Amino acid sequence: MSVIQHSTPEQQQRKVQHFEDEPLNKFFNSVVLPLEYDNEMAKVKSLVHRVINSTTSKKVIFITSGGTIVPFEKNMVRFLDNFSGGGRGASTAEYFLEQGYHVLFLSRKNSLQPFVKNLMLHETNFFSFLDNNSMHCNHNTASTPKEQVHISDKYYDQVSSLFNKWKKYIDSGHLERIYFQTVGEYLYYLRGISMELSILKKNAIIYAAAAVSDFYIPLDHMAKHKIQSNNQSLTVTLDPVPKLIKYVVSTWAPHAFTVTFKLETDENILGSKCLMSLNNYKHQLVIGNLLSSYKDCVVFHTPNKAPQTICRKEPIHGTDKYVPAHTIENDIGEHLIILHDQFIKADN
Amino acid sequence: MSVIQHSTPEQQQRKVQHFEDEPLNKFFNSVVLPLEYDNEMAKVKSLVHRVINSTTSKKVIFITSGGTIVPFEKNMVRFLDNFSGGGRGASTAEYFLEQGYHVLFLSRKNSLQPFVKNLMLHETNFFSFLDNNSMHCNHNTASTPKEQVHISDKYYDQVSSLFNKWKKYIDSGHLERIYFQTVGEYLYYLRGISMELSILKKNAIIYAAAAVSDFYIPLDHMAKHKIQSNNQSLTVTLDPVPKLIKYVVSTWAPHAFTVTFKLETDENILGSKCLMSLNNYKHQLVIGNLLSSYKDCVVFHTPNKAPQTICRKEPIHGTDKYVPAHTIENDIGEHLIILHDQFIKADN
């Protein structure tokens, strides 16, 4: 699991090409490289190695999840953030793991994680699932009844089922995780990981579900210290973040099946925004969703086809809200796997 | 624990006074009242009742913790946030609970909580503390060895010690928790809770450790829908948030011991900012800290005394990073309790 595969000469060449693209070069110089970049990319290389050598399935999905932050100061006190708990990405990871895919999960630090997500409805405090009432247990040394902290009876089945799945996929190397915080860190990883996955050609899905900021403050425009208030208004000007997804499709991973999301709050503009995205980036799928209903219905936009609305087949919760639910990500996953299989089998 | 104490006529009168203060009235009308406000305030009233009837200690500390967010849109997609994990507030709560105080913990949703905080260094994923290797246990039914999910041996002592403390203070009613997200919600609670605690006079400490935004966007200036990017710059103008702490001191809880914090990144302005705050609000203590060293040293500024620097007495971590640490909040708490006792005993 710890074998590190080095970039191919072809990939190195692509990196060089990238650095000759002036606007991109300028953007990456205006944000901070992730601290652990090289270590994290070594994990990606190991995953690619495992996929190539897998005797079961060669398919992999690279899921990005959670919101990106935009620092206002170099010594960061304030930052702009994007609404996203990371639920869509986490649920999608669960579904694809269960279908045999390897999953590379790039998520915002502290956002929802696969499986453990289903326990986070309850105040996000894991003490809610523990108890210390009397039980018989010779787990440590004593075999007489004693006060022992353990998973409470009420949640035991739920916690153990989720934990066993989590552990299985971590131990087997099917689930690999990397974290980001800022929009700059996110885009460094989007570029690096796409390039590493490109060797897998059509077997890779790039599923860009993270809520990426459209705006940022370049390092050379950023205040060094906390901006002072002085009881006056504050006016902040943010630059547009370049749309790097077009480089994913054209250059970094041109053979992958690329999926992007479009979240809007205004129903009237959602369809046209999705079509515009598909036309601009020439990728395989845009999934449109509204903030008010993103857990219930989404719309699939694919080239040369009518949009397809997909809604959740079953209610979210059973009688107990901790029973793992049928989420809309199951339905999204089911449709996406069909599209991915058609894509792999197609000639071009 | 569920007894609800109604506001006294004196408190009602104070509410009316408040609503006649025009700038304040305008501010509270420009932000959204917390959804669960009445239910949450009933919890505060119960706590006050418990403190009044306590046979051990009548002292209470109201701790605010975590950063406030500032929505950019009514259908919120983007928001401004303040750097704060909530560690200072959570550790301070632990210290004061251990010293016999009742603690009202008003914290940002998903920020660090007392005791469980010490387990959050490790990726914030509680599955890290579980294991499913074989053990003997007749917790459910079987007394033969079986795969059973349980707290891992490595972390058992740590988790059980923290959980037992947490449960003790929750069950005894010494720890009461309320959550906020936006700066508007925070200030509604700061006002409401201060007024409810005012009946406890000098026995109450108000410890405002939350990182409150200096700026916000009033409802009538806010976009309804997600701001569109169109690959252009975005200019945002934010209004100053009124400094409500002066109303805490002058009107809402005039007899309480009020503590505020000043966080800066520039060492050269920290001292003068602390003194300015003390002069403006006429409260009891400003604790100054720098972003680069806030876990190591702070400076206490009190009226008519030279500033006092307080540094952590012991290193943060022992050999095992999960052993509960001696944090600087222990030192802050030790000094604060002395000041609070002197304050209670003073004539005026």
XYZ file of C-alpha atoms in Angstrom:
696
model
C 0.000 0.000 0.000
C 2.928 2.353 0.435
C 4.519 1.848 -2.990
C 5.070 5.200 -4.615
C 4.761 5.429 -8.365
C 6.635 8.246 -9.994
C 5.118 10.404 -12.705
C 5.606 9.162 -16.229
C 7.711 11.297 -18.603
C 4.443 12.107 -20.359
C 2.998 13.464 -17.126
C 6.135 15.462 -16.411
C 5.827 16.929 -19.875
C 2.263 17.951 -19.120
C 3.426 19.705 -15.935
C 5.933 21.677 -17.948
C 3.233 22.585 -20.439
C 1.123 23.802 -17.586
C 3.765 26.093 -16.250
C 4.039 27.724 -19.652
C 0.359 28.716 -19.527
C 0.675 32.286 -18.339
C -2.756 32.970 -16.722
C -2.616 29.643 -14.881
C 0.932 30.244 -13.777
C -0.124 33.647 -12.455
C -3.043 32.141 -10.522
C -0.987 29.414 -8.869
C 1.628 31.998 -7.885
C -1.073 34.123 -6.233
C -2.198 31.396 -3.776
C -0.351 29.251 -1.236
C 0.758 25.655 -2.059
C -0.687 23.153 0.476
C 1.811 22.507 3.291
C 1.732 18.709 2.898
C 1.417 18.685 -0.878
C 4.189 16.198 -1.690
C 3.152 13.743 1.053
C -0.470 13.881 -0.024
C 0.371 13.394 -3.688
C 2.399 10.310 -2.716
C -0.877 8.864 -1.336
C -2.529 9.531 -4.706
C 0.303 7.756 -6.520
C -0.116 4.744 -4.205
C -3.828 4.641 -4.940
C -3.219 4.727 -8.704
C -0.772 1.865 -8.236
C -3.374 -0.161 -6.298
C -6.035 0.470 -8.960
C -3.710 -0.617 -11.766
C -2.881 -3.824 -9.871
C -6.414 -4.535 -8.708
C -7.753 -7.953 -9.651
C -11.377 -6.930 -9.076
C -12.195 -3.523 -10.534
C -9.976 -0.951 -12.274
C -12.531 1.810 -11.836
C -11.888 4.823 -9.636
C -13.859 7.921 -8.709
C -12.128 11.122 -7.582
C -14.695 12.974 -5.444
C -14.186 16.567 -4.306
C -16.357 17.646 -1.394
C -17.092 20.568 0.935
C -16.650 24.322 0.564
C -13.422 26.206 -0.099
C -12.373 29.196 1.988
C -10.890 32.491 0.804
C -8.527 34.157 3.317
C -8.848 37.943 3.719
C -5.482 38.394 5.463
C -2.082 36.658 5.221
C -2.261 36.171 8.998
C -5.774 34.844 8.524
C -8.458 36.065 10.933
C -11.322 36.507 8.460
C -12.250 34.413 5.457
C -15.041 33.970 2.950
C -16.653 30.528 2.961
C -19.126 28.600 0.805
C -22.143 26.803 2.190
C -21.451 23.048 2.037
C -21.411 20.447 4.746
C -19.964 17.884 2.366
C -22.938 15.518 2.614
C -23.293 14.979 -1.130
C -19.646 14.012 -1.562
C -19.616 11.743 1.498
C -22.790 9.855 0.500
C -21.533 9.481 -3.057
C -18.269 8.002 -1.751
C -20.252 5.423 0.248
C -22.252 4.408 -2.809
C -19.235 3.986 -5.103
C -17.249 2.056 -2.472
C -20.159 -0.366 -2.139
C -20.136 -0.759 -5.955
C -16.460 -1.772 -5.972
C -14.865 1.494 -7.103
C -11.696 2.849 -5.523
C -12.510 6.288 -4.090
C -10.153 9.248 -3.775
C -11.939 11.618 -1.422
C -10.622 15.205 -1.470
C -12.573 17.094 1.160
C -12.613 20.281 3.174
C -11.055 19.725 6.585
C -13.853 19.048 9.118
C -16.478 18.395 6.438
C -18.603 15.240 6.457
C -16.812 11.930 5.825
C -18.248 8.701 4.355
C -20.100 6.452 6.852
C -19.284 8.561 9.936
C -21.487 11.210 8.269
C -24.580 9.217 9.246
C -23.775 9.766 12.926
C -23.306 13.509 12.607
C -26.977 14.451 12.632
C -26.908 14.435 16.402
C -25.071 17.609 17.477
C -21.764 16.410 15.989
C -20.647 15.207 19.424
C -19.556 11.620 19.597
C -20.200 11.413 23.344
C -23.882 11.210 22.358
C -23.232 7.621 21.265
C -21.505 6.459 24.453
C -22.813 5.301 27.807
C -21.259 4.299 31.109
C -23.909 2.157 32.719
C -22.969 -1.163 34.250
C -22.079 -4.089 32.021
C -20.225 -7.403 32.198
C -17.069 -7.243 30.233
C -13.619 -8.739 30.512
C -12.272 -6.508 27.797
C -9.578 -5.047 30.035
C -9.070 -7.297 33.049
C -12.088 -7.551 35.345
C -14.851 -10.047 34.706
C -17.117 -8.655 37.423
C -19.726 -5.997 36.557
C -18.206 -2.508 36.466
C -18.812 0.916 35.085
C -17.374 0.766 31.651
C -17.658 3.324 28.911
C -19.055 1.722 25.762
C -21.194 2.421 22.726
C -24.729 2.804 24.055
C -27.233 0.015 23.384
C -29.464 2.458 21.559
C -26.871 3.189 18.868
C -24.765 0.028 18.926
C -26.103 -1.586 15.730
C -25.900 1.670 13.816
C -22.386 2.589 14.964
C -20.937 -0.903 14.512
C -22.387 -1.344 11.036
C -21.006 2.009 9.851
C -17.644 1.528 11.575
C -17.146 -1.948 10.086
C -17.746 -0.612 6.574
C -15.435 2.356 7.137
C -12.662 0.124 8.467
C -13.049 -2.386 5.648
C -12.546 0.252 2.948
C -9.725 2.024 4.773
C -7.891 -1.251 5.467
C -8.331 -2.563 1.907
C -7.011 0.714 0.482
C -10.208 1.381 -1.487
C -10.773 4.699 0.300
C -8.002 7.322 0.263
C -8.542 10.744 1.843
C -6.915 14.151 1.338
C -7.954 17.448 2.934
C -7.935 21.090 1.830
C -9.064 24.377 3.327
C -8.460 27.292 0.944
C -9.535 27.610 -2.683
C -5.836 27.742 -3.601
C -5.103 24.421 -1.880
C -8.158 22.887 -3.544
C -7.069 23.907 -7.041
C -3.472 22.725 -6.510
C -4.920 19.294 -5.621
C -7.469 19.327 -8.457
C -4.627 19.867 -10.911
C -2.166 17.418 -9.335
C -4.658 14.612 -8.777
C -6.273 14.895 -12.225
C -2.838 14.592 -13.817
C -1.969 11.530 -11.715
C -5.287 9.851 -12.552
C -4.994 10.520 -16.276
C -3.008 7.306 -16.689
C -6.214 5.394 -15.840
C -7.868 6.908 -18.924
C -11.614 6.248 -19.194
C -11.729 4.211 -15.977
C -11.553 7.401 -13.897
C -14.551 9.527 -12.947
C -13.742 13.053 -11.784
C -16.715 14.097 -9.646
C -16.223 17.759 -8.713
C -18.870 18.225 -6.010
C -16.928 20.709 -3.865
C -18.442 24.191 -3.570
C -15.561 26.163 -5.049
C -15.447 29.895 -4.497
C -15.888 32.007 -7.643
C -13.830 34.791 -6.052
C -10.553 35.127 -4.151
C -7.989 37.665 -2.988
C -4.553 37.201 -4.589
C -1.605 37.172 -2.180
C -0.242 40.480 -3.431
C -3.562 42.266 -2.734
C -3.984 40.717 0.689
C -3.569 42.649 3.954
C -0.766 41.279 6.116
C -2.569 41.846 9.407
C -6.151 41.674 10.663
C -8.180 44.389 8.940
C -9.120 47.035 11.534
C -12.760 48.002 11.963
C -12.789 51.508 13.507
C -16.598 51.381 13.386
C -16.610 52.137 9.689
C -17.816 50.239 6.640
C -15.481 47.817 4.927
C -15.277 47.450 1.167
C -13.604 44.324 -0.179
C -12.818 43.626 -3.820
C -12.379 40.015 -4.862
C -10.903 38.745 -8.129
C -12.553 35.980 -10.160
C -11.109 32.481 -9.688
C -10.186 31.007 -13.088
C -12.383 28.062 -14.116
C -9.798 25.297 -13.987
C -12.231 22.555 -14.916
C -11.583 23.365 -18.586
C -7.910 22.370 -18.071
C -9.016 19.102 -16.410
C -11.033 18.248 -19.537
C -8.636 19.550 -22.181
C -5.216 18.773 -20.708
C -4.856 17.250 -17.261
C -7.154 14.217 -17.556
C -8.618 14.405 -21.073
C -9.839 10.783 -21.150
C -11.638 10.782 -17.796
C -15.415 11.015 -17.309
C -15.791 14.467 -15.763
C -18.834 15.537 -13.729
C -19.439 19.045 -12.388
C -22.209 20.573 -10.295
C -24.138 23.788 -10.571
C -25.874 25.013 -7.429
C -28.256 27.936 -7.661
C -30.957 29.399 -5.474
C -32.949 30.801 -8.408
C -34.821 28.106 -10.350
C -35.182 30.353 -13.399
C -31.492 30.436 -14.232
C -30.398 26.907 -13.266
C -31.009 25.168 -16.627
C -29.234 27.798 -18.719
C -26.265 27.914 -16.320
C -25.874 24.128 -16.628
C -25.971 24.231 -20.444
C -23.477 27.076 -20.508
C -21.120 25.040 -18.334
C -21.430 21.978 -20.600
C -20.756 24.117 -23.680
C -17.791 25.895 -22.119
C -15.931 22.931 -20.729
C -16.986 20.143 -23.145
C -17.166 17.547 -20.412
C -19.518 14.611 -19.875
C -22.084 15.646 -17.236
C -23.351 18.699 -15.361
C -25.621 17.997 -12.398
C -27.867 20.957 -11.628
C -29.415 21.458 -8.194
C -31.270 24.089 -6.182
C -30.294 24.980 -2.620
C -33.919 24.505 -1.547
C -34.257 20.943 -2.902
C -30.773 19.505 -3.452
C -31.513 16.516 -1.218
C -34.647 15.629 -3.204
C -34.046 16.193 -6.922
C -31.236 16.982 -9.366
C -31.090 17.413 -13.142
C -28.546 15.562 -15.332
C -27.312 17.564 -18.333
C -25.318 15.520 -20.873
C -24.177 16.533 -24.402
C -26.795 16.214 -27.132
C -29.529 14.872 -24.853
C -32.565 16.363 -23.130
C -32.015 17.120 -19.442
C -33.063 14.265 -17.144
C -34.579 14.970 -13.720
C -33.654 12.428 -11.049
C -35.478 12.391 -7.722
C -34.947 10.370 -4.568
C -36.776 7.068 -4.793
C -37.388 6.570 -1.075
C -37.979 8.846 1.906
C -34.761 9.991 3.609
C -35.398 8.505 7.029
C -37.085 5.454 8.374
C -38.679 5.489 11.796
C -35.268 5.844 13.460
C -33.332 8.775 12.065
C -30.018 6.976 12.614
C -30.836 4.131 10.268
C -28.642 4.698 7.189
C -30.968 6.369 4.755
C -31.655 5.960 1.100
C -30.228 9.274 -0.064
C -30.499 10.861 -3.477
C -26.784 10.107 -3.899
C -27.776 6.430 -4.343
C -29.939 7.442 -7.296
C -27.281 9.778 -8.687
C -24.709 6.983 -8.352
C -26.925 4.408 -10.047
C -27.439 6.660 -13.090
C -23.804 7.762 -13.142
C -22.465 4.195 -13.191
C -24.632 3.440 -16.248
C -23.290 6.554 -18.010
C -19.709 5.660 -17.039
C -20.071 2.110 -18.399
C -21.494 3.440 -21.691
C -18.591 5.920 -21.828
C -15.993 3.171 -21.301
C -17.565 0.988 -23.999
C -17.908 3.797 -26.561
C -15.387 3.871 -29.406
C -13.924 7.343 -29.127
C -34.185 20.686 35.468
C -37.064 21.697 33.236
C -38.537 24.381 35.505
C -38.947 27.575 33.548
C -38.549 30.833 35.388
C -40.324 33.774 33.874
C -38.690 37.162 33.533
C -39.183 39.484 36.475
C -41.133 42.727 35.885
C -37.760 44.488 36.250
C -36.325 42.423 33.390
C -39.381 43.035 31.249
C -38.932 46.735 31.873
C -35.326 46.495 30.710
C -36.443 44.804 27.471
C -38.806 47.683 26.811
C -35.998 50.156 27.491
C -33.907 48.300 24.991
C -36.466 48.520 22.275
C -36.611 52.277 22.727
C -32.897 52.540 21.924
C -33.103 53.448 18.263
C -29.698 52.295 16.867
C -30.020 48.981 18.715
C -33.557 48.503 17.535
C -32.398 49.158 13.989
C -29.589 46.605 14.284
C -31.792 43.822 15.657
C -34.317 44.470 12.898
C -31.572 44.100 10.281
C -30.622 40.533 11.304
C -32.605 37.299 11.722
C -33.842 36.147 15.174
C -32.559 32.606 15.969
C -35.140 29.988 14.955
C -35.212 28.292 18.383
C -34.817 31.468 20.420
C -37.682 30.946 22.896
C -36.814 27.281 23.534
C -33.168 28.104 24.072
C -33.931 30.983 26.414
C -36.108 28.592 28.459
C -32.936 26.531 29.027
C -31.174 29.667 30.295
C -34.041 30.379 32.701
C -33.792 26.809 34.017
C -30.082 27.207 34.592
C -30.599 30.462 36.503
C -33.179 28.662 38.633
C -30.708 25.834 39.351
C -27.967 28.302 40.299
C -30.276 30.195 42.674
C -31.279 26.931 44.355
C -27.798 25.415 44.402
C -26.586 24.348 47.830
C -22.942 24.254 46.749
C -21.928 27.275 44.663
C -24.010 30.191 43.378
C -21.349 31.177 40.869
C -21.915 30.947 37.136
C -19.835 31.729 34.056
C -21.447 32.552 30.723
C -18.865 31.622 28.077
C -19.244 32.597 24.427
C -17.094 30.604 22.002
C -16.291 30.165 18.307
C -16.560 32.488 15.325
C -19.699 34.189 14.012
C -20.671 34.046 10.346
C -21.988 36.859 8.147
C -24.325 35.721 5.338
C -23.873 37.381 1.930
C -27.253 36.289 0.555
C -30.714 35.698 2.071
C -30.626 32.230 0.489
C -27.167 31.790 1.923
C -24.484 30.284 -0.313
C -21.552 32.501 0.700
C -20.643 33.898 4.075
C -17.814 35.666 5.859
C -16.363 33.757 8.803
C -13.917 34.451 11.634
C -11.002 32.192 12.475
C -11.843 30.361 15.715
C -12.065 26.676 16.478
C -13.560 27.421 19.894
C -10.703 25.811 21.822
C -10.282 28.681 24.286
C -13.955 28.696 25.247
C -14.152 24.901 25.531
C -11.043 24.598 27.740
C -12.235 27.468 29.925
C -15.574 25.712 30.395
C -13.753 22.563 31.546
C -11.732 24.525 34.108
C -14.709 26.369 35.600
C -16.836 23.197 35.779
C -14.042 21.501 37.729
C -13.998 24.521 40.080
C -17.710 24.150 40.854
C -19.132 26.900 38.659
C -22.273 26.419 36.595
C -21.361 27.004 32.948
C -23.596 28.414 30.234
C -21.769 27.607 27.011
C -22.936 29.616 23.979
C -20.966 28.307 21.025
C -20.837 28.293 17.262
C -22.493 25.185 15.870
C -19.771 22.551 15.164
C -17.121 24.380 17.192
C -15.138 22.594 19.906
C -17.040 21.437 23.003
C -15.696 20.911 26.557
C -13.986 17.513 27.182
C -14.780 16.077 23.723
C -12.437 18.808 22.431
C -9.451 16.784 23.663
C -10.311 14.006 21.210
C -10.640 16.299 18.219
C -6.929 16.612 17.467
C -7.119 13.379 15.512
C -8.843 14.238 12.207
C -12.174 14.980 13.955
C -13.382 11.491 13.116
C -14.655 9.466 16.020
C -14.073 6.168 14.207
C -10.385 6.766 14.990
C -11.160 5.817 18.598
C -12.996 2.571 17.842
C -11.804 -0.926 17.082
C -13.454 -4.205 16.133
C -10.915 -6.785 17.152
C -11.999 -9.796 19.145
C -12.945 -9.427 22.810
C -14.931 -11.244 25.487
C -18.034 -9.334 26.337
C -21.554 -10.214 27.391
C -22.747 -6.686 26.858
C -25.381 -7.738 24.385
C -26.056 -11.449 24.751
C -23.110 -13.648 23.851
C -20.405 -14.493 26.354
C -18.195 -16.161 23.757
C -15.482 -14.176 21.968
C -16.857 -12.232 18.988
C -16.110 -9.257 16.806
C -17.483 -6.382 18.753
C -17.041 -2.718 18.027
C -15.663 -0.950 21.088
C -13.422 1.914 22.160
C -9.906 0.857 21.226
C -7.497 -0.155 23.984
C -5.137 2.610 22.951
C -7.645 5.365 23.704
C -9.881 3.725 26.290
C -8.541 5.511 29.385
C -8.573 8.880 27.638
C -12.059 8.529 26.166
C -13.636 7.113 29.333
C -12.133 9.765 31.592
C -13.346 12.602 29.354
C -16.757 11.017 28.769
C -17.358 10.453 32.480
C -16.639 14.110 33.238
C -18.830 15.308 30.372
C -21.733 13.095 31.487
C -21.391 14.142 35.134
C -21.732 17.853 34.318
C -24.508 17.364 31.786
C -26.506 15.109 34.130
C -26.047 17.416 37.145
C -27.194 20.414 35.113
C -23.925 22.299 35.659
C -23.261 22.512 31.918
C -25.907 24.056 29.649
C -25.263 24.531 25.926
C -26.739 26.832 23.287
C -25.596 27.183 19.659
C -25.421 30.058 17.182
C -24.193 30.492 13.619
C -24.631 34.084 12.412
C -23.453 37.281 14.100
C -27.127 38.295 14.403
C -28.045 35.092 16.272
C -25.022 35.566 18.528
C -25.984 39.103 19.501
C -29.635 38.174 20.135
C -28.367 35.542 22.589
C -25.744 37.844 24.126
C -28.508 40.331 24.928
C -31.094 37.808 26.081
C -28.747 35.720 28.227
C -27.050 38.725 29.853
C -30.456 40.039 30.888
C -31.493 36.675 32.326
C -28.227 36.345 34.266
C -28.419 39.873 35.688
C -30.539 38.585 38.571
C -27.422 36.713 39.806
C -25.641 40.073 40.233
C -21.903 39.790 41.003
C -21.962 35.975 41.005
C -22.046 35.928 37.201
C -18.980 36.140 34.977
C -19.670 37.053 31.355
C -16.704 35.686 29.406
C -17.054 36.859 25.802
C -14.456 34.713 24.033
C -16.333 34.305 20.734
C -14.669 35.845 17.674
C -17.439 38.267 16.723
C -17.422 39.792 13.270
C -16.827 43.546 13.168
C -18.787 43.766 9.906
C -22.081 42.492 8.553
C -24.568 42.943 5.717
C -27.992 44.209 6.881
C -30.993 42.264 5.562
C -32.193 45.153 3.375
C -28.809 45.354 1.567
C -28.527 41.621 1.072
C -28.949 39.891 -2.307
C -31.855 37.461 -2.335
C -30.102 34.883 -4.517
C -26.568 33.582 -4.970
C -24.366 36.393 -6.295
C -23.376 35.574 -9.881
C -19.716 35.561 -10.848
C -19.591 36.118 -14.641
C -15.795 35.978 -14.390
C -15.648 39.516 -13.074
C -14.445 41.046 -9.820
C -16.845 41.289 -6.909
C -16.963 44.302 -4.608
C -18.732 43.852 -1.289
C -19.465 46.606 1.218
C -20.043 45.602 4.819
C -21.498 47.757 7.598
C -19.915 47.926 11.054
C -21.522 45.734 13.736
C -22.445 47.875 16.780
C -20.350 47.099 19.876
C -23.047 45.608 22.088
C -20.708 44.847 24.955
C -21.241 48.401 26.232
C -24.954 47.589 26.710
C -24.038 44.395 28.599
C -21.997 46.494 31.025
C -24.273 49.528 31.304
C -27.745 48.013 31.082
C -28.246 44.290 30.524
C -26.063 42.832 33.298
C -24.540 45.849 35.032
C -23.457 43.949 38.177
C -21.737 41.029 36.429
C -17.961 40.574 36.056
C -17.466 41.089 32.323
C -14.434 39.810 30.414
C -13.706 40.521 26.755
C -10.919 39.431 24.417
C -8.846 41.310 21.903
C -7.144 39.241 19.214
C -4.624 40.909 16.928
C -1.913 39.712 14.570
C 0.200 42.866 14.996
C 1.985 42.986 18.351
C 2.520 46.746 18.104
C -1.151 47.668 18.398
C -2.408 45.014 20.850
C -1.810 46.915 24.113
C -3.403 50.163 22.977
C -6.429 48.318 21.530
C -6.971 46.571 24.888
C -6.794 49.838 26.838
C -9.161 51.514 24.403
C -11.656 48.696 24.897
C -11.421 48.964 28.715
C -11.934 52.740 28.540
C -14.868 52.492 26.126
C -16.881 49.805 27.857
C -15.876 50.319 31.531
C -15.873 46.614 32.236
C -13.659 44.499 34.488
C -11.111 42.709 32.269
C -9.744 42.696 28.734
C -7.577 39.721 27.801
C -5.214 40.547 24.936
C -3.737 37.856 22.708
C -1.828 37.485 19.460
C -2.838 34.981 16.787
C 0.748 33.680 16.699
C 0.969 32.924 20.454
C -2.564 32.766 21.888
C -2.006 29.242 23.227
C 1.129 30.326 25.115
C 0.646 33.804 26.616
C -2.083 36.404 27.179
C -2.114 39.838 28.834
C -4.704 40.792 31.498
C -5.772 44.444 31.376
C -7.821 45.581 34.412
C -8.845 49.134 35.383
C -6.187 51.189 37.191
C -3.546 48.429 37.191
C -0.494 47.656 35.086
C -1.096 44.944 32.446
C -0.213 41.451 33.671
C 1.268 38.867 31.304
C 0.166 35.289 31.991
C 1.937 32.390 30.296
C 1.245 28.680 30.299
C 2.965 27.029 33.256
C 3.441 23.601 31.704
C 4.040 22.285 28.190
C 0.829 21.616 26.227
C 1.313 17.904 25.703
C 2.838 15.064 27.621
C 4.363 12.125 25.804
C 0.926 11.039 24.545
C -0.840 13.840 22.723
C -4.223 12.563 23.887
C -3.495 12.993 27.580
C -5.586 15.992 28.667
C -3.130 18.825 28.590
C -2.345 21.659 30.910
C -3.614 24.467 28.708
C -3.208 28.207 29.194
C -6.951 28.301 29.964
C -6.104 26.670 33.333
C -3.817 29.632 34.094
C -6.351 32.157 32.801
C -9.039 30.487 34.923
C -6.905 30.462 38.062
C -6.239 34.213 37.792
C -9.820 34.997 36.801
C -11.313 33.195 39.812
C -9.108 35.281 42.136
C -10.280 38.488 40.413
C -13.917 37.330 40.560
C -13.670 36.576 44.295
C -12.125 40.002 44.956
C -14.918 41.585 42.876
C -17.647 39.774 44.849
C -16.096 40.831 48.184
C -15.568 44.477 47.169
C -18.020 47.036 48.615
C -19.357 48.711 45.505
